[in-house]
């Protein structure tokens, strides 16, 4: 790694431009733009840089820049260089899957329609992408019936021209057979124009035209032609059914949403033309390497529109979060389109509803990606080996137990234990603990307590003779399986507390580490400095996933317990209700709100209550205003 001061430039102009950081092999590792190069680049050579930015400037060996006239020019050049160099530290979206397109080779003498997944090229007009291949196949079949445009390869077309014999598609009416002169070049071009109109325009603009043609043919007693047009209309309506939306036909927009989850994000796009969803697509990005503060929205715009024709860019782009440089992006897109483009976040109506649908698509794309990684045995095996090597273990940690503490100011303190075996969660062995706050009221004491309790249970199970368990027909307790690694959510204090618990019980043979959230560093007991695993490490990703699962499990338990404690505290204020009566009331009615709605006679029927206590309970609950709270979080809402 180079020291940034060794290559820090001193003659940076205060003009707009684009800059590139190069590593020791002269490979571009980061591209950025700035309205003032001097101001922006100076920030990279300051102290106390964020962790990923610090790593980038130390990996770099030099930086250069190119001056441009305007910020829009800088944006265009930045997008071009990111595409050219694919820098390590720039936000890089990639397709979550390969989507098929309907393509039309409009520059050919006889344009050809076909399905492709290949990268876009000039001279070909694309429609889509189509989320479902089967939907595209059905559409393609209908299109060949309604618009019998040439669909054969160049070799087959030339072969038919030489032989003077059309192919099977011509015989069955799915090709107008321009190869043998059944249709002229002009008429074939007219067919192609009608196909483009059908795919790009609202249904309402072309179907009425066909209806008029059908009526004219019927009046002229061309019944065969009228019937054919009728069948075409029916086929078109079927082709449209899968993409119609309950949206106004005047809506022509691209709808984009980004969903974040930890170090990953996903973006989805719906292309809406004439009130119909013409196509949808999703992309994924791993943010583990991208620099802090990087605008992934702008990166996604570059991916979507970087090679788009002006006609493919709509006047309106709806998005769930505005990019940092909205005005610059609007000017860039407007230049490509040749007219004004507006980027905005909708506030109400059907536009908000369709945006929520797009965001759900992004969320599910990310869930599928994470689940696929989690179920990949090869990746899990690689991750366990990387953890073994990083922690210097004798064998891969096939059973990992992770502990997390959840509390608010020392109240309702709970802990969670999640178990991963062979790199995948084993939810049947998850455990939740209520912390005794008389001896543990902060995270470190709570961590010591919960690990001590878990390990004592392990020691108790070890003292049981396995033969006795088998002879009695039972099975070993799940607590009797020792972990090869204990992972705690936290840094030095939490690791020290866990190490003390292991030492007190003489179980130092179990490996221990902590994962701190701020910089995702791995802490080991009795070590001054943390381990910094590479951001691309599968081992680090596994530890993060286990830590996040323990945190989720702890938070869920803490919220439910906090809500229950709040409800029970209202009954605690009634002096005549002891623990037994409170439990009986809650068991009978389920909640304080239900008790408040109940009559005195219904309350009196609960065992141990009676008419006198029922009257006191009803009087107290009706005198107190019903508290408003969030049942999930237990939070008291304002005004209650």
Coordinates of C-alpha atoms in Angstrom, one line a residue:
X1 CA 0.0 0.0 0.0
X2 CA 1.2 3.5 -0.8
X3 CA 1.1 6.4 1.6
X4 CA -1.4 9.0 0.2
X5 CA 1.0 11.8 1.0
X6 CA 3.5 10.3 -1.5
X7 CA 1.2 11.0 -4.5
X8 CA -0.9 13.9 -3.2
X9 CA -1.1 16.5 -6.0
X10 CA -0.5 20.2 -5.3
X11 CA -1.7 21.9 -8.5
X12 CA -5.4 20.8 -8.6
X13 CA -7.6 23.3 -10.5
X14 CA -10.9 24.5 -9.0
X15 CA -12.9 23.6 -12.1
X16 CA -15.5 20.9 -12.9
X17 CA -14.0 17.6 -14.1
X18 CA -13.6 13.8 -13.6
X19 CA -10.8 12.1 -11.6
X20 CA -9.4 8.6 -11.5
X21 CA -7.4 6.8 -8.8
X22 CA -4.9 4.2 -10.0
X23 CA -3.3 1.3 -8.1
X24 CA 0.3 0.2 -8.3
X25 CA -0.4 -1.8 -11.4
X26 CA -1.8 1.3 -13.1
X27 CA -5.4 -0.1 -12.9
X28 CA -8.3 2.3 -12.3
X29 CA -9.8 1.5 -9.0
X30 CA -12.2 4.5 -8.6
X31 CA -13.8 7.2 -10.8
X32 CA -15.5 10.3 -9.5
X33 CA -16.8 13.6 -10.7
X34 CA -16.7 17.1 -9.0
X35 CA -17.9 20.6 -9.6
X36 CA -14.6 21.7 -8.1
X37 CA -11.8 19.2 -8.5
X38 CA -9.6 21.0 -6.0
X39 CA -12.2 20.9 -3.2
X40 CA -13.2 17.3 -3.8
X41 CA -9.8 15.7 -4.2
X42 CA -8.4 17.6 -1.1
X43 CA -11.0 15.7 1.0
X44 CA -9.3 12.3 0.1
X45 CA -6.1 13.3 1.7
X46 CA -7.5 14.3 5.1
X47 CA -7.2 12.4 8.4
X48 CA -10.1 10.3 9.9
X49 CA -11.4 9.1 6.6
X50 CA -14.2 6.5 6.6
X51 CA -13.0 2.9 6.5
X52 CA -13.6 2.0 2.8
X53 CA -12.3 5.4 1.6
X54 CA -9.2 5.0 3.8
X55 CA -8.6 1.6 2.2
X56 CA -9.0 3.0 -1.3
X57 CA -6.6 6.0 -1.0
X58 CA -4.0 3.7 0.6
X59 CA -4.4 1.1 -2.2
X60 CA -4.0 3.8 -4.8
X61 CA -0.6 4.9 -6.2
X62 CA -1.6 8.0 -8.1
X63 CA -4.6 10.2 -9.2
X64 CA -5.2 12.2 -12.3
X65 CA -8.1 14.3 -13.6
X66 CA -9.7 15.7 -16.8
X67 CA -11.3 19.1 -16.9
X68 CA -14.7 19.5 -18.6
X69 CA -17.0 22.5 -19.2
X70 CA -20.1 21.7 -17.2
X71 CA -21.3 19.3 -14.6
X72 CA -23.4 17.4 -17.2
X73 CA -20.2 16.8 -19.2
X74 CA -18.6 15.5 -16.0
X75 CA -21.5 13.2 -15.4
X76 CA -21.3 11.8 -19.0
X77 CA -17.6 11.2 -18.8
X78 CA -17.8 9.6 -15.3
X79 CA -20.5 7.1 -16.6
X80 CA -18.3 6.4 -19.7
X81 CA -15.2 5.7 -17.6
X82 CA -17.0 3.6 -15.0
X83 CA -18.3 1.4 -17.9
X84 CA -14.9 1.3 -19.5
X85 CA -12.7 0.5 -16.4
X86 CA -15.2 -1.2 -14.1
X87 CA -13.5 0.2 -11.0
X88 CA -13.4 -1.8 -7.8
X89 CA -14.6 0.9 -5.5
X90 CA -17.5 2.3 -7.6
X91 CA -21.0 1.1 -7.0
X92 CA -21.5 -1.7 -9.5
X93 CA -25.0 -3.1 -10.2
X94 CA -25.4 -6.4 -11.9
X95 CA -28.4 -8.2 -13.3
X96 CA -30.1 -10.6 -10.8
X97 CA -30.8 -12.7 -13.9
X98 CA -30.6 -12.6 -17.7
X99 CA -33.8 -11.2 -19.2
X100 CA -35.0 -11.9 -22.8
X101 CA -35.9 -9.1 -25.2
X102 CA -37.9 -9.0 -28.4
X103 CA -35.6 -7.6 -31.0
X104 CA -36.1 -6.2 -34.5
X105 CA -33.2 -5.7 -37.0
X106 CA -34.6 -2.5 -38.5
X107 CA -31.5 -1.7 -40.6
X108 CA -31.8 -4.9 -42.6
X109 CA -33.3 -4.9 -46.1
X110 CA -36.0 -7.2 -44.8
X111 CA -36.1 -6.6 -41.0
X112 CA -36.1 -9.7 -38.9
X113 CA -37.9 -10.2 -35.5
X114 CA -36.2 -12.5 -32.9
X115 CA -35.8 -13.2 -29.2
X116 CA -32.4 -12.5 -27.6
X117 CA -30.6 -12.2 -24.3
X118 CA -27.4 -10.7 -25.7
X119 CA -26.1 -7.2 -25.1
X120 CA -27.8 -4.5 -27.1
X121 CA -26.2 -3.5 -30.4
X122 CA -26.8 -0.7 -32.9
X123 CA -29.2 -1.2 -35.7
X124 CA -31.5 -3.4 -33.6
X125 CA -34.6 -2.1 -31.8
X126 CA -35.4 -3.9 -28.5
X127 CA -38.7 -4.3 -26.7
X128 CA -38.7 -5.5 -23.1
X129 CA -37.1 -6.9 -21.1
X130 CA -39.7 -9.6 -20.3
X131 CA -39.7 -10.9 -16.8
X132 CA -41.1 -14.3 -17.8
X133 CA -39.8 -16.1 -20.8
X134 CA -43.1 -18.0 -21.3
X135 CA -44.9 -14.6 -21.6
X136 CA -42.5 -13.5 -24.3
X137 CA -42.8 -16.8 -26.2
X138 CA -46.6 -16.4 -26.2
X139 CA -46.3 -12.8 -27.3
X140 CA -43.8 -13.8 -30.0
X141 CA -46.2 -16.5 -31.3
X142 CA -49.1 -14.1 -31.5
X143 CA -46.9 -11.4 -33.2
X144 CA -46.0 -13.8 -36.0
X145 CA -49.6 -14.5 -36.6
X146 CA -50.7 -10.9 -36.6
X147 CA -47.6 -9.4 -38.2
X148 CA -45.9 -12.1 -40.3
X149 CA -42.6 -10.4 -40.4
X150 CA -39.5 -12.4 -41.4
X151 CA -38.1 -14.3 -38.4
X152 CA -35.6 -16.7 -40.0
X153 CA -31.8 -16.4 -39.9
X154 CA -29.7 -14.8 -42.6
X155 CA -28.5 -18.2 -43.9
X156 CA -32.1 -19.6 -44.1
X157 CA -33.3 -16.5 -45.8
X158 CA -30.6 -16.6 -48.5
X159 CA -31.1 -20.4 -49.0
X160 CA -34.9 -19.8 -49.6
X161 CA -34.1 -17.0 -52.1
X162 CA -31.8 -19.3 -54.1
X163 CA -34.2 -22.3 -54.0
X164 CA -37.4 -20.2 -54.6
X165 CA -39.1 -22.3 -51.9
X166 CA -40.5 -20.7 -48.7
X167 CA -40.0 -22.4 -45.3
X168 CA -42.6 -23.9 -43.1
X169 CA -43.4 -20.6 -41.4
X170 CA -44.6 -19.3 -44.8
X171 CA -46.7 -22.4 -45.3
X172 CA -48.5 -22.0 -42.0
X173 CA -49.0 -18.2 -42.3
X174 CA -46.5 -17.1 -39.7
X175 CA -44.2 -15.4 -42.3
X176 CA -45.2 -13.2 -45.3
X177 CA -42.3 -14.9 -47.2
X178 CA -40.4 -11.9 -48.7
X179 CA -37.7 -14.4 -49.6
X180 CA -39.8 -15.7 -52.5
X181 CA -41.6 -12.5 -53.4
X182 CA -44.9 -13.1 -51.7
X183 CA -44.6 -9.6 -50.3
X184 CA -42.7 -6.6 -51.6
X185 CA -40.0 -4.8 -49.6
X186 CA -42.3 -1.8 -49.2
X187 CA -45.2 -3.9 -47.9
X188 CA -42.9 -5.8 -45.6
X189 CA -41.5 -2.5 -44.2
X190 CA -45.2 -1.5 -43.6
X191 CA -45.7 -4.7 -41.6
X192 CA -42.6 -3.9 -39.6
X193 CA -43.8 -0.3 -38.9
X194 CA -47.1 -1.7 -37.7
X195 CA -45.3 -4.1 -35.3
X196 CA -43.2 -1.3 -33.9
X197 CA -46.4 0.7 -33.4
X198 CA -48.1 -2.2 -31.7
X199 CA -45.2 -2.9 -29.3
X200 CA -44.5 0.8 -28.5
X201 CA -48.0 2.4 -28.4
X202 CA -51.0 2.0 -26.1
X203 CA -53.4 -0.7 -27.1
X204 CA -56.1 1.9 -27.6
X205 CA -54.3 3.5 -30.5
X206 CA -54.0 0.5 -32.8
X207 CA -57.0 -1.8 -32.0
X208 CA -59.6 0.8 -33.1
X209 CA -57.8 1.1 -36.4
X210 CA -58.1 -2.6 -36.9
X211 CA -61.8 -2.5 -36.0
X212 CA -62.3 0.1 -38.8
X213 CA -60.4 -2.0 -41.3
X214 CA -62.5 -5.0 -40.3
X215 CA -65.8 -3.1 -40.8
X216 CA -64.6 -1.7 -44.1
X217 CA -63.7 -5.3 -45.3
X218 CA -67.1 -6.5 -44.1
X219 CA -68.9 -3.8 -46.0
X220 CA -66.9 -4.7 -49.1
X221 CA -67.9 -8.3 -48.6
X222 CA -64.3 -9.3 -48.1
X223 CA -65.4 -11.6 -45.3
X224 CA -62.3 -13.7 -45.3
X225 CA -60.1 -10.6 -44.7
X226 CA -62.5 -9.3 -42.1
X227 CA -62.4 -12.6 -40.2
X228 CA -58.6 -12.5 -40.3
X229 CA -58.5 -9.0 -38.9
X230 CA -61.0 -10.1 -36.2
X231 CA -58.6 -12.9 -35.2
X232 CA -55.8 -10.4 -35.1
X233 CA -57.7 -8.2 -32.7
X234 CA -58.4 -11.2 -30.4
X235 CA -54.8 -12.2 -30.5
X236 CA -53.6 -8.7 -29.7
X237 CA -56.0 -8.4 -26.7
X238 CA -54.7 -11.8 -25.4
X239 CA -51.1 -10.6 -25.8
X240 CA -51.9 -7.4 -23.9
X241 CA -53.7 -9.1 -21.0
X242 CA -50.4 -10.1 -19.2
X243 CA -49.1 -6.5 -19.2
X244 CA -52.2 -4.4 -18.7
X245 CA -52.3 -2.5 -15.4
X246 CA -55.1 -0.5 -13.7
X247 CA -53.3 2.7 -14.7
X248 CA -54.4 5.5 -17.0
X249 CA -53.4 5.1 -20.6
X250 CA -51.8 8.6 -20.5
X251 CA -49.1 7.3 -18.1
X252 CA -45.8 6.8 -19.8
X253 CA -43.0 6.6 -17.2
X254 CA -40.1 4.5 -15.9
X255 CA -40.7 3.6 -12.2
X256 CA -37.5 2.8 -10.3
X257 CA -37.1 1.7 -6.7
X258 CA -34.0 0.7 -4.6
X259 CA -34.2 -1.5 -1.5
X260 CA -31.4 -1.7 1.0
X261 CA -30.6 -4.6 3.4
X262 CA -27.3 -4.5 5.3
X263 CA -24.4 -4.4 2.9
X264 CA -26.5 -5.2 -0.1
X265 CA -29.0 -3.4 -2.2
X266 CA -31.3 -4.1 -5.1
X267 CA -32.9 -1.9 -7.7
X268 CA -35.9 -2.6 -9.9
X269 CA -37.4 -0.9 -12.9
X270 CA -40.9 -1.1 -14.4
X271 CA -41.2 0.3 -17.9
X272 CA -44.8 1.7 -18.3
X273 CA -46.0 2.9 -21.7
X274 CA -49.6 3.9 -22.4
X275 CA -50.7 2.6 -18.9
X276 CA -49.4 -0.9 -19.6
X277 CA -46.3 -2.4 -18.0
X278 CA -44.0 -3.2 -20.9
X279 CA -41.2 -4.8 -19.0
X280 CA -39.5 -5.1 -15.6
X281 CA -36.0 -5.8 -14.5
X282 CA -33.9 -6.0 -11.3
X283 CA -30.3 -5.5 -10.4
X284 CA -28.2 -6.2 -7.4
X285 CA -25.2 -4.4 -5.8
X286 CA -22.8 -5.4 -3.1
X287 CA -21.9 -2.3 -1.2
X288 CA -19.0 -3.9 0.8
X289 CA -16.4 -2.2 -1.4
X290 CA -18.2 1.0 -2.7
X291 CA -17.0 4.1 -0.9
X292 CA -19.1 5.7 1.9
X293 CA -21.6 8.3 0.6
X294 CA -21.6 6.9 -3.0
X295 CA -24.9 7.6 -4.7
X296 CA -26.1 4.2 -5.9
X297 CA -29.2 5.9 -7.5
X298 CA -26.9 7.7 -10.0
X299 CA -25.0 4.5 -10.7
X300 CA -28.3 2.7 -11.5
X301 CA -29.4 5.5 -13.8
X302 CA -26.1 5.1 -15.7
X303 CA -26.7 1.4 -16.1
X304 CA -30.3 1.9 -17.3
X305 CA -29.9 4.9 -19.6
X306 CA -26.2 4.8 -20.5
X307 CA -26.8 3.2 -23.9
X308 CA -30.5 4.1 -24.4
X309 CA -31.8 5.8 -27.5
X310 CA -33.6 9.1 -27.0
X311 CA -36.9 7.6 -27.9
X312 CA -36.6 5.0 -25.1
X313 CA -36.3 7.7 -22.4
X314 CA -39.7 8.8 -21.0
X315 CA -40.6 12.3 -20.0
X316 CA -41.2 11.2 -16.4
X317 CA -39.2 9.0 -14.1
X318 CA -40.7 8.0 -10.8
X319 CA -38.4 6.9 -8.0
X320 CA -38.5 6.1 -4.2
X321 CA -35.5 8.2 -3.4
X322 CA -34.0 11.2 -5.3
X323 CA -30.4 11.0 -6.4
X324 CA -27.9 13.4 -5.0
X325 CA -27.5 15.3 -8.3
X326 CA -31.1 15.2 -9.6
X327 CA -30.8 18.4 -11.6
X328 CA -27.7 17.2 -13.4
X329 CA -29.2 13.8 -14.2
X330 CA -32.4 15.5 -15.5
X331 CA -30.3 17.7 -17.8
X332 CA -28.2 14.7 -19.0
X333 CA -31.4 12.6 -19.7
X334 CA -33.1 15.6 -21.3
X335 CA -30.1 16.0 -23.7
X336 CA -30.4 12.4 -24.7
X337 CA -34.1 12.6 -25.2
X338 CA -34.2 15.9 -26.9
X339 CA -36.8 17.3 -24.4
X340 CA -37.4 17.8 -20.7
X341 CA -37.1 14.8 -18.4
X342 CA -38.4 15.0 -14.8
X343 CA -37.3 12.8 -11.9
X344 CA -39.6 12.9 -8.9
X345 CA -40.9 11.0 -5.9
X346 CA -44.7 10.5 -6.2
X347 CA -46.7 11.5 -3.1
X348 CA -50.2 9.9 -3.7
X349 CA -52.5 8.0 -6.0
X350 CA -51.8 5.1 -8.3
X351 CA -48.2 6.3 -8.9
X352 CA -47.4 5.6 -5.3
X353 CA -49.1 2.2 -5.5
X354 CA -47.1 1.2 -8.6
X355 CA -43.9 2.5 -7.0
X356 CA -44.6 0.3 -3.9
X357 CA -45.0 -2.7 -6.2
X358 CA -41.6 -2.0 -7.8
X359 CA -40.0 -1.7 -4.4
X360 CA -41.4 -5.0 -3.4
X361 CA -39.9 -6.5 -6.5
X362 CA -36.5 -5.1 -5.5
X363 CA -36.9 -6.5 -2.0
X364 CA -37.8 -10.0 -3.3
X365 CA -34.9 -9.9 -5.8
X366 CA -32.6 -9.2 -2.8
X367 CA -34.2 -11.9 -0.7
X368 CA -33.7 -14.5 -3.5
X369 CA -30.1 -13.5 -3.9
X370 CA -29.3 -13.7 -0.1
X371 CA -31.2 -17.0 0.2
X372 CA -29.3 -18.5 -2.8
X373 CA -26.0 -17.5 -1.2
X374 CA -27.1 -19.0 2.1
X375 CA -28.1 -22.3 0.6
X376 CA -25.0 -22.7 -1.6
X377 CA -23.0 -25.5 0.1
X378 CA -19.8 -24.6 -1.8
X379 CA -19.9 -21.0 -0.5
X380 CA -20.7 -22.1 3.0
X381 CA -17.8 -24.5 3.0
X382 CA -15.5 -21.8 1.7
X383 CA -16.7 -19.4 4.3
X384 CA -16.1 -21.9 7.2
X385 CA -12.6 -22.5 5.9
X386 CA -11.9 -18.8 5.7
X387 CA -13.2 -18.3 9.3
X388 CA -11.0 -21.2 10.4
X389 CA -7.9 -19.7 8.8
X390 CA -8.6 -16.2 10.1
X391 CA -9.1 -17.3 13.7
X392 CA -6.3 -19.9 13.5
X393 CA -8.6 -22.8 14.5
X394 CA -7.7 -26.5 14.1
X395 CA -10.8 -27.4 12.2
X396 CA -13.7 -25.4 10.5
X397 CA -16.3 -24.3 13.1
X398 CA -19.2 -26.5 12.0
X399 CA -21.3 -25.3 14.9
X400 CA -21.3 -21.6 15.6
X401 CA -23.4 -20.0 18.4
X402 CA -24.0 -16.3 18.4
X403 CA -25.2 -14.1 21.4
X404 CA -26.7 -10.7 21.4
X405 CA -28.2 -8.4 24.1
X406 CA -31.2 -6.1 23.7
X407 CA -32.4 -3.5 26.2
X408 CA -33.4 0.1 26.6
X409 CA -31.6 1.9 29.5
X410 CA -31.3 -1.4 31.3
X411 CA -35.0 -2.3 31.2
X412 CA -36.5 -5.5 29.9
X413 CA -33.0 -6.8 29.2
X414 CA -33.1 -10.0 27.0
X415 CA -30.5 -12.1 25.1
X416 CA -30.7 -14.3 22.1
X417 CA -28.7 -17.3 21.0
X418 CA -28.8 -18.4 17.4
X419 CA -27.1 -21.5 16.1
X420 CA -25.6 -22.1 12.6
X421 CA -24.5 -25.6 11.7
X422 CA -22.5 -26.1 8.5
X423 CA -23.0 -22.5 7.6
X424 CA -26.8 -22.5 7.7
X425 CA -29.2 -21.5 10.5
X426 CA -30.6 -24.2 12.7
X427 CA -33.7 -22.4 14.0
X428 CA -34.9 -25.3 16.1
X429 CA -32.0 -24.7 18.5
X430 CA -32.4 -20.9 18.8
X431 CA -32.8 -19.8 22.4
X432 CA -34.1 -16.7 24.2
X433 CA -33.0 -15.6 27.7
X434 CA -34.5 -13.1 30.2
X435 CA -31.6 -11.4 32.0
X436 CA -31.6 -11.1 35.8
X437 CA -31.2 -7.3 36.1
X438 CA -30.4 -7.5 39.8
X439 CA -26.9 -8.7 38.9
X440 CA -26.7 -7.6 35.2
X441 CA -27.9 -4.2 34.0
X442 CA -25.5 -3.4 31.1
X443 CA -24.4 -5.2 28.0
X444 CA -21.2 -6.7 29.3
X445 CA -22.7 -8.1 32.5
X446 CA -25.6 -9.4 30.6
X447 CA -23.3 -11.0 28.1
X448 CA -21.3 -12.7 30.9
X449 CA -24.6 -13.9 32.5
X450 CA -26.1 -15.4 29.4
X451 CA -22.9 -17.2 28.2
X452 CA -22.4 -18.5 31.8
X453 CA -26.0 -19.9 31.8
X454 CA -25.6 -21.5 28.5
X455 CA -22.3 -23.2 29.3
X456 CA -23.5 -24.3 32.8
X457 CA -26.4 -26.0 31.0
X458 CA -23.8 -27.7 28.7
X459 CA -21.8 -28.9 31.7
X460 CA -25.0 -30.3 33.3
X461 CA -25.9 -32.2 30.2
X462 CA -22.3 -33.6 30.0
X463 CA -22.7 -35.0 33.5
X464 CA -25.6 -37.2 32.2
X465 CA -24.7 -40.7 31.1
X466 CA -25.7 -41.1 27.4
X467 CA -26.5 -44.8 28.0
X468 CA -29.1 -43.8 30.6
X469 CA -30.7 -41.4 28.0
X470 CA -30.7 -44.1 25.3
X471 CA -32.1 -46.8 27.7
X472 CA -35.0 -44.5 28.7
X473 CA -35.8 -44.0 25.1
X474 CA -34.9 -40.3 25.1
X475 CA -32.6 -38.2 23.0
X476 CA -29.7 -36.0 24.1
X477 CA -30.7 -32.4 24.9
X478 CA -29.9 -29.8 22.2
X479 CA -27.9 -27.9 24.8
X480 CA -25.5 -30.9 25.1
X481 CA -23.9 -30.1 21.7
X482 CA -20.9 -27.9 22.3
X483 CA -20.1 -25.1 19.8
X484 CA -16.8 -24.9 18.0
X485 CA -17.1 -21.1 18.0
X486 CA -18.9 -18.6 20.1
X487 CA -19.6 -15.3 18.3
X488 CA -20.7 -12.2 20.3
X489 CA -22.2 -9.0 18.9
X490 CA -19.8 -6.4 20.0
X491 CA -16.2 -5.4 20.5
X492 CA -13.6 -5.5 23.2
X493 CA -15.9 -5.2 26.3
X494 CA -18.3 -7.9 25.1
X495 CA -15.5 -10.3 24.1
X496 CA -13.8 -9.8 27.5
X497 CA -17.0 -10.6 29.3
X498 CA -17.6 -13.7 27.3
X499 CA -13.9 -14.8 27.8
X500 CA -14.3 -14.3 31.5
X501 CA -17.4 -16.7 31.5
X502 CA -15.4 -19.3 29.6
X503 CA -12.5 -19.0 31.9
X504 CA -14.6 -19.3 35.1
X505 CA -16.1 -22.5 33.8
X506 CA -12.9 -24.0 32.5
X507 CA -14.1 -24.1 28.9
X508 CA -11.3 -22.2 27.2
X509 CA -11.2 -24.9 24.5
X510 CA -14.2 -23.2 22.8
X511 CA -13.1 -20.5 20.3
X512 CA -14.4 -17.0 20.8
X513 CA -14.6 -13.8 18.8
X514 CA -16.7 -10.7 18.5
X515 CA -17.9 -8.8 15.5
X516 CA -18.2 -5.0 16.0
X517 CA -20.7 -3.2 13.8
X518 CA -18.9 0.1 13.1
X519 CA -16.1 -1.2 10.9
X520 CA -17.1 -4.9 10.9
X521 CA -13.8 -5.8 12.6
X522 CA -13.3 -9.1 14.3
X523 CA -12.0 -9.0 17.9
X524 CA -10.3 -11.9 19.7
X525 CA -9.8 -12.2 23.5
X526 CA -6.6 -10.8 24.9
X527 CA -5.6 -9.1 21.6
X528 CA -4.9 -5.4 21.3
X529 CA -5.8 -5.0 17.6
X530 CA -8.7 -6.5 15.7
X531 CA -8.7 -8.7 12.6
X532 CA -9.7 -6.9 9.4
X533 CA -11.1 -9.5 7.0
X534 CA -11.3 -8.6 3.3
X535 CA -14.6 -7.1 2.3
X536 CA -15.0 -9.8 -0.4
X537 CA -14.4 -12.5 2.2
X538 CA -17.1 -15.2 2.3
X539 CA -16.0 -15.8 5.9
X540 CA -16.8 -12.2 6.9
X541 CA -20.1 -12.4 5.1
X542 CA -21.0 -15.5 7.1
X543 CA -20.1 -13.9 10.4
X544 CA -22.1 -10.8 9.5
X545 CA -25.2 -12.9 8.6
X546 CA -25.0 -14.9 11.9
X547 CA -24.6 -11.6 13.9
X548 CA -27.5 -10.0 12.1
X549 CA -29.7 -13.0 12.7
X550 CA -28.9 -12.9 16.4
X551 CA -29.7 -9.2 16.5
X552 CA -33.0 -9.7 14.7
X553 CA -34.0 -12.6 17.1
X554 CA -33.1 -10.5 20.2
X555 CA -34.9 -7.4 19.0
X556 CA -38.1 -9.4 18.2
X557 CA -38.1 -11.0 21.7
X558 CA -37.4 -7.6 23.3
X559 CA -40.2 -5.9 21.6
X560 CA -42.8 -8.5 22.5
X561 CA -41.6 -8.6 26.1
X562 CA -41.6 -4.8 26.4
X563 CA -45.2 -4.7 25.1
X564 CA -46.4 -7.3 27.6
X565 CA -44.6 -5.6 30.5
X566 CA -46.2 -2.3 29.6
X567 CA -49.7 -3.9 29.6
X568 CA -49.2 -5.7 32.9
X569 CA -47.9 -2.6 34.6
X570 CA -51.4 -1.0 34.3
X571 CA -52.8 -3.9 36.3
X572 CA -50.0 -3.5 38.8
X573 CA -51.4 -0.2 39.9
X574 CA -54.5 -1.9 41.2
X575 CA -53.7 -2.8 44.8
X576 CA -56.3 -5.6 45.1
X577 CA -54.7 -7.5 42.2
X578 CA -51.9 -9.8 43.1
X579 CA -49.8 -11.8 40.7
X580 CA -52.3 -14.7 40.6
X581 CA -55.3 -12.5 39.9
X582 CA -53.4 -10.5 37.2
X583 CA -52.4 -13.7 35.5
X584 CA -55.9 -15.1 35.6
X585 CA -57.3 -11.9 34.1
X586 CA -54.8 -11.8 31.3
X587 CA -55.2 -15.5 30.6
X588 CA -59.0 -15.1 30.4
X589 CA -59.1 -11.9 28.3
X590 CA -55.7 -11.8 26.6
X591 CA -55.0 -8.0 27.0
X592 CA -55.8 -5.0 29.2
X593 CA -57.8 -3.5 26.3
X594 CA -60.0 -6.6 26.3
X595 CA -60.5 -6.3 30.1
X596 CA -61.4 -2.6 29.8
X597 CA -64.1 -3.5 27.2
X598 CA -65.5 -6.3 29.4
X599 CA -68.5 -5.8 31.8
X600 CA -68.2 -6.2 35.5
X601 CA -70.2 -9.4 35.4
X602 CA -67.7 -10.9 32.8
X603 CA -64.7 -9.9 35.0
X604 CA -66.4 -11.3 38.1
X605 CA -66.6 -14.7 36.4
X606 CA -62.8 -15.1 36.4
X607 CA -61.7 -17.4 39.2
X608 CA -60.5 -15.6 42.2
X609 CA -62.0 -12.2 41.3
X610 CA -65.7 -12.0 42.4
X611 CA -68.1 -9.0 42.2
X612 CA -66.3 -6.7 44.6
X613 CA -62.8 -7.0 43.0
X614 CA -64.5 -6.8 39.5
X615 CA -66.0 -3.4 40.4
X616 CA -62.7 -2.1 41.6
X617 CA -60.9 -3.3 38.4
X618 CA -63.6 -1.8 36.1
X619 CA -63.5 1.5 38.0
X620 CA -59.7 1.8 37.8
X621 CA -59.5 0.8 34.1
X622 CA -62.3 3.1 33.0
X623 CA -60.8 6.0 35.0
X624 CA -57.4 5.6 33.2
X625 CA -57.2 6.6 29.5
X626 CA -56.4 3.7 27.3
X627 CA -52.7 4.0 26.4
X628 CA -51.8 4.3 22.7
X629 CA -48.8 2.2 21.8
X630 CA -47.2 0.3 19.0
X631 CA -47.9 -3.4 19.6
X632 CA -44.8 -4.4 17.7
X633 CA -42.2 -2.1 19.4
X634 CA -44.0 -1.4 22.7
X635 CA -43.4 2.3 22.1
X636 CA -45.9 4.6 23.9
X637 CA -47.3 7.1 21.3
X638 CA -47.5 10.8 21.9
X639 CA -50.5 12.1 23.7
X640 CA -51.2 8.8 25.6

